[in-house]
Amino acid sequence: MRQLIGFLFLILLSCISVSAISSSRGIDLEVAPIDTIGNNQYFALIIGNAEYRDVNDIWHPLKTSVKGAKSLADMLRSRYSFTDVTILENSTRKEIIMALSTLNDKVGIGDNVLVYYAGHGFLDVNGLGYWVPVDAIGGDKTTYIRNSTIRDEVSVIARRAHHTLLISDSCFSGSLLGVASRGAKPENADQRYYQQLSQKRSVQIITAGGNEFVDDDYKSTGYSPFTHFLLNELKFNNAIRLSATELAHQIRKAVSSNVAQTPASGVLQGAGDELGEFIFLNVMIPIQVEISNNKAKSILNNSEPVDFNELIRKRLPIPIF
Amino acid sequence: MKYSIVIFILFLSLAAHSALASTSIGVGLSRIQSTWTGTQSEKSYEAKSPMIGVQFNFHRERFYGGLNISEAEYIFNENGPNHPTNVSYDYQQPIVRNNLDLILGYDFWSHGSVFIGTKTITLKWPTGDSMVWVGIGGGVRGFYPLNSHWVLNTSFSFIPMFVDANKTATGRGGFVGINASITYLFATRFYALFGIQSENLAYQVEDEENEYIFGGLRLATGFSY
């Protein structure tokens, strides 16, 4: 019996190792079994790069990235239901990738994840986009972070998270976009509308512009135009729920009306988007209680516990006698 | 029996890599620092041994099932349990306990389920004598997620059992199992479990009543597809 158990142990190891090897070769063996809302926590990774130290003097320091990142982090903590907000200031290539990996380790089933980047962006002659970390060497693309790397890291997070939103305030950030954005919210959108949207998975992107340069400082506000209006829309939002698409439409209208720049939004291609929506939950609005079938429901907790428990059940070992 | 289990496991391993979107398959290992205490007539005894186990399971919709296999070797040094057919043995030699559970369950509630299954316990003395318990029974399992990572679990089971001693004597008994644990679900598909397991096996063979109690701290880990 011990030899049999030892043999079974080897099979277990081989199954795990095959899974690991296959993942590293890009074969997707994992399909996140999420099809419903969970007891979702909100995580945010906020990256602001301003103090570039390029020895070739190509990447100049920026004025507003770090301040914008800090203000967004404060906004998410104080006004919205984000319980875990990590802010990186002036981070290197390694620090950014490590932070995304750490975020993936923290995220649980059904959670919501927002990743924000403000800093330089680059588009090469082949149309490939990059984020530029503060330790980038001008002209050496190997020191940048390629869009494909960003997509891969976010896709890994999106396998566990139920809703993922990537916001990029950098030049040429439109190169991250895969698919065009969704339609506008219907006029009679109610709680049911948002419930339906939040039940489906989403992996969305909002960018400061298309494949174009974007401004750094807007009218001496201390923020870029995109981040200024992003903060504005989040600050003056009077609704309990704000979807990512609604936010993107409002920012697009505001930015394009004021500067020669057109923000864009869409979906991260191939990451499992199911036409759901990342929903910002406004904690500044007093919690309203609905009475439905003599059962009180909190609007901020509109997930069906049964579905979350189903996800848990499938991960637990079976009982033993 | 061994080869059918191996084939079953190979099937699970292959099936795990197929696109079974609504079905998850898991494997797990466990170690129980178990203590076997018991009484036989007026004699009591105790021995400790790590019990190593393997679990293979599947979940589909609200159904789940799988098998648990475990083994331990107990050396009593003195006053070990004698075989009911009055075979004596060297107490310095181990008595090997093997366990095989086949389980099928259904999640009736959001936090709980009912399961049924078969249990086979085999004790082998160093003399070659053996006892086999076989039974069909069931139990209930409940869990409570503290958050998206930590989950409290508990289960209770009861199995009426038929006892065979060396195919020369038979008897009847009952098995009661109680488990309590806490599980951590990693962001990847791994889990780690820490808990307590307790089993009570009481039986009667040839008018002699015996009771075995197994239990101890349980550590387990596993992976689900």
Short mmCIF file of C-alpha atoms in Angstrom, two decimals, chain B residues 1-218:
data_model
loop_
_atom_site.label_atom_id
_atom_site.label_comp_id
_atom_site.label_asym_id
_atom_site.label_seq_id
_atom_site.Cartn_x
_atom_site.Cartn_y
_atom_site.Cartn_z
CA MET B 1 -8.05 -3.82 -6.71
CA LYS B 2 -4.69 -2.00 -6.81
CA TYR B 3 -4.55 -2.00 -10.60
CA SER B 4 -8.13 -0.77 -10.91
CA ILE B 5 -7.27 2.14 -8.62
CA VAL B 6 -4.17 2.94 -10.66
CA ILE B 7 -6.19 2.90 -13.87
CA PHE B 8 -8.79 5.15 -12.22
CA ILE B 9 -6.07 7.59 -11.23
CA LEU B 10 -4.52 7.61 -14.69
CA PHE B 11 -7.96 8.31 -16.12
CA LEU B 12 -8.39 11.23 -13.75
CA SER B 13 -4.95 12.58 -14.67
CA LEU B 14 -5.75 12.50 -18.36
CA ALA B 15 -9.24 13.82 -17.86
CA ALA B 16 -7.88 16.71 -15.86
CA HIS B 17 -6.31 18.20 -18.96
CA SER B 18 -9.44 18.07 -21.02
CA ALA B 19 -11.81 20.99 -21.32
CA LEU B 20 -14.36 20.06 -18.63
CA ALA B 21 -15.47 23.58 -17.95
CA SER B 22 -18.28 22.73 -15.49
CA THR B 23 -16.36 19.95 -13.72
CA SER B 24 -13.36 20.36 -11.51
CA ILE B 25 -11.00 17.56 -10.61
CA GLY B 26 -8.70 17.58 -7.65
CA VAL B 27 -5.93 15.61 -6.06
CA GLY B 28 -4.65 15.90 -2.55
CA LEU B 29 -2.24 14.53 -0.01
CA SER B 30 -2.71 14.36 3.71
CA ARG B 31 -0.79 13.42 6.79
CA ILE B 32 -2.45 12.64 10.08
CA GLN B 33 -0.36 12.30 13.17
CA SER B 34 -2.67 9.58 14.37
CA THR B 35 -2.99 7.80 17.65
CA TRP B 36 -4.65 4.40 17.90
CA THR B 37 -6.10 3.69 21.29
CA GLY B 38 -8.34 0.82 22.05
CA THR B 39 -9.75 -1.68 24.42
CA GLN B 40 -9.94 -5.42 23.97
CA SER B 41 -11.76 -7.23 26.72
CA GLU B 42 -10.10 -5.66 29.76
CA LYS B 43 -6.90 -4.66 28.02
CA SER B 44 -6.16 -1.18 26.71
CA TYR B 45 -3.37 -0.09 24.39
CA GLU B 46 -2.06 2.86 22.46
CA ALA B 47 0.29 3.51 19.57
CA LYS B 48 1.13 6.46 17.34
CA SER B 49 1.87 6.58 13.66
CA PRO B 50 1.71 9.06 10.81
CA MET B 51 -1.12 8.15 8.48
CA ILE B 52 -0.40 9.15 4.90
CA GLY B 53 -3.34 9.61 2.57
CA VAL B 54 -4.16 10.49 -1.00
CA GLN B 55 -7.44 11.91 -2.22
CA PHE B 56 -8.85 12.13 -5.72
CA ASN B 57 -12.06 14.07 -6.15
CA PHE B 58 -14.33 15.72 -8.66
CA HIS B 59 -16.98 18.40 -8.46
CA ARG B 60 -19.70 18.84 -11.03
CA GLU B 61 -22.50 21.28 -10.43
CA ARG B 62 -23.72 20.34 -6.95
CA PHE B 63 -22.41 16.77 -7.06
CA TYR B 64 -19.03 15.73 -5.81
CA GLY B 65 -17.25 12.47 -5.26
CA GLY B 66 -13.95 10.74 -5.03
CA LEU B 67 -11.84 8.34 -3.14
CA ASN B 68 -9.59 8.54 -0.11
CA ILE B 69 -6.75 6.07 0.43
CA SER B 70 -4.59 6.03 3.50
CA GLU B 71 -2.17 3.82 5.36
CA ALA B 72 -0.42 3.73 8.70
CA GLU B 73 1.72 1.30 10.66
CA TYR B 74 1.32 1.05 14.40
CA ILE B 75 3.84 -0.48 16.77
CA PHE B 76 2.44 -0.94 20.23
CA ASN B 77 5.65 -2.17 21.94
CA GLU B 78 3.52 -3.85 24.57
CA ASN B 79 -0.13 -4.73 24.99
CA GLY B 80 -1.10 -4.47 21.38
CA PRO B 81 -4.51 -5.60 20.14
CA ASN B 82 -4.64 -9.31 19.59
CA HIS B 83 -6.36 -10.74 16.61
CA PRO B 84 -9.88 -11.87 17.54
CA THR B 85 -9.11 -15.41 16.42
CA ASN B 86 -6.67 -15.51 19.35
CA VAL B 87 -3.53 -15.21 17.30
CA SER B 88 -0.72 -13.70 19.32
CA TYR B 89 2.10 -11.74 17.75
CA ASP B 90 5.31 -9.87 18.48
CA TYR B 91 4.25 -6.41 19.76
CA GLN B 92 7.44 -4.91 18.33
CA GLN B 93 6.16 -5.61 14.85
CA PRO B 94 3.75 -3.19 13.21
CA ILE B 95 0.08 -3.67 12.56
CA VAL B 96 -0.69 -2.09 9.21
CA ARG B 97 -3.94 -0.24 8.76
CA ASN B 98 -5.23 0.52 5.28
CA ASN B 99 -8.28 2.59 4.56
CA LEU B 100 -10.27 3.12 1.40
CA ASP B 101 -13.29 5.42 1.10
CA LEU B 102 -15.46 5.93 -1.94
CA ILE B 103 -17.68 8.96 -1.52
CA LEU B 104 -20.50 10.60 -3.43
CA GLY B 105 -22.10 13.75 -2.14
CA TYR B 106 -24.61 16.43 -3.02
CA ASP B 107 -24.60 20.05 -1.92
CA PHE B 108 -28.14 20.51 -0.73
CA TRP B 109 -27.38 23.80 1.01
CA SER B 110 -25.11 26.70 0.28
CA HIS B 111 -22.92 25.84 3.25
CA GLY B 112 -23.46 22.12 3.59
CA SER B 113 -23.92 18.79 1.95
CA VAL B 114 -24.83 15.18 2.51
CA PHE B 115 -22.60 12.38 1.36
CA ILE B 116 -22.77 8.61 1.18
CA GLY B 117 -20.21 6.01 0.42
CA THR B 118 -18.37 2.85 1.24
CA LYS B 119 -15.57 2.41 3.69
CA THR B 120 -13.09 -0.45 3.86
CA ILE B 121 -10.65 -0.74 6.75
CA THR B 122 -8.06 -3.48 6.73
CA LEU B 123 -5.83 -4.37 9.65
CA LYS B 124 -2.93 -6.73 9.01
CA TRP B 125 -1.03 -8.34 11.79
CA PRO B 126 2.64 -9.28 11.27
CA THR B 127 1.58 -12.91 11.43
CA GLY B 128 -0.35 -12.48 8.19
CA ASP B 129 -3.71 -12.48 9.92
CA SER B 130 -6.08 -9.73 8.94
CA MET B 131 -9.38 -8.16 9.74
CA VAL B 132 -11.52 -6.33 7.25
CA TRP B 133 -14.33 -3.92 7.97
CA VAL B 134 -16.68 -3.02 5.17
CA GLY B 135 -19.65 -0.76 5.39
CA ILE B 136 -21.96 1.62 3.57
CA GLY B 137 -22.91 4.77 5.33
CA GLY B 138 -23.10 8.49 5.09
CA GLY B 139 -22.55 11.82 6.71
CA VAL B 140 -22.97 15.55 6.56
CA ARG B 141 -20.41 18.22 5.78
CA GLY B 142 -20.59 21.92 6.48
CA PHE B 143 -18.28 24.77 5.67
CA TYR B 144 -18.19 28.47 6.40
CA PRO B 145 -16.00 30.85 4.39
CA LEU B 146 -14.47 33.52 6.56
CA ASN B 147 -13.41 35.37 3.39
CA SER B 148 -12.34 34.43 -0.11
CA HIS B 149 -9.32 32.54 1.23
CA TRP B 150 -10.07 31.05 4.68
CA VAL B 151 -12.78 28.42 5.11
CA LEU B 152 -13.92 26.54 8.22
CA ASN B 153 -14.99 22.92 7.63
CA THR B 154 -16.55 20.17 9.66
CA SER B 155 -18.07 16.77 8.92
CA PHE B 156 -19.76 13.92 10.74
CA SER B 157 -20.27 10.41 9.43
CA PHE B 158 -21.69 7.09 10.55
CA ILE B 159 -21.23 3.70 8.94
CA PRO B 160 -22.61 0.37 10.13
CA MET B 161 -19.92 -2.16 9.36
CA PHE B 162 -19.50 -5.83 8.71
CA VAL B 163 -16.34 -7.38 10.14
CA ASP B 164 -14.44 -10.33 8.74
CA ALA B 165 -11.59 -11.83 10.75
CA ASN B 166 -9.39 -14.06 8.65
CA LYS B 167 -12.51 -15.39 6.96
CA THR B 168 -13.02 -17.54 10.02
CA ALA B 169 -15.07 -15.28 12.18
CA THR B 170 -17.40 -12.42 11.47
CA GLY B 171 -19.06 -9.70 13.39
CA ARG B 172 -20.77 -6.36 13.21
CA GLY B 173 -19.88 -2.92 14.32
CA GLY B 174 -20.25 0.75 13.75
CA PHE B 175 -17.94 3.54 12.65
CA VAL B 176 -18.29 7.17 13.65
CA GLY B 177 -16.06 9.86 12.19
CA ILE B 178 -15.79 13.52 13.15
CA ASN B 179 -13.57 16.08 11.43
CA ALA B 180 -12.95 19.77 11.95
CA SER B 181 -10.52 21.85 9.98
CA ILE B 182 -9.62 25.20 8.52
CA THR B 183 -8.63 25.49 4.88
CA TYR B 184 -6.68 28.20 3.09
CA LEU B 185 -7.43 28.60 -0.63
CA PHE B 186 -4.48 29.98 -2.51
CA ALA B 187 -4.96 32.37 -5.42
CA THR B 188 -3.67 29.52 -7.56
CA ARG B 189 -5.68 26.35 -7.36
CA PHE B 190 -3.89 24.94 -4.32
CA TYR B 191 -5.30 24.59 -0.87
CA ALA B 192 -3.76 23.89 2.51
CA LEU B 193 -5.77 22.31 5.30
CA PHE B 194 -5.13 21.99 9.03
CA GLY B 195 -7.51 20.11 11.25
CA ILE B 196 -8.41 17.38 13.67
CA GLN B 197 -9.74 13.97 12.76
CA SER B 198 -11.35 11.47 15.10
CA GLU B 199 -12.67 7.99 14.32
CA ASN B 200 -14.40 5.53 16.61
CA LEU B 201 -14.70 1.94 15.47
CA ALA B 202 -16.65 -0.34 17.79
CA TYR B 203 -17.37 -3.93 16.86
CA GLN B 204 -18.17 -7.34 18.24
CA VAL B 205 -16.67 -10.61 17.02
CA GLU B 206 -17.35 -13.94 18.69
CA ASP B 207 -19.00 -12.27 21.68
CA GLU B 208 -15.94 -10.14 22.27
CA GLU B 209 -16.48 -6.41 22.14
CA ASN B 210 -13.72 -4.13 21.03
CA GLU B 211 -13.33 -0.47 20.37
CA TYR B 212 -10.66 1.29 18.38
CA ILE B 213 -10.23 5.02 18.42
CA PHE B 214 -8.06 6.69 15.77
CA GLY B 215 -7.41 10.36 15.65
CA GLY B 216 -4.97 13.16 15.45
CA LEU B 217 -3.95 16.37 13.81
CA ARG B 218 -4.38 16.45 10.07
#
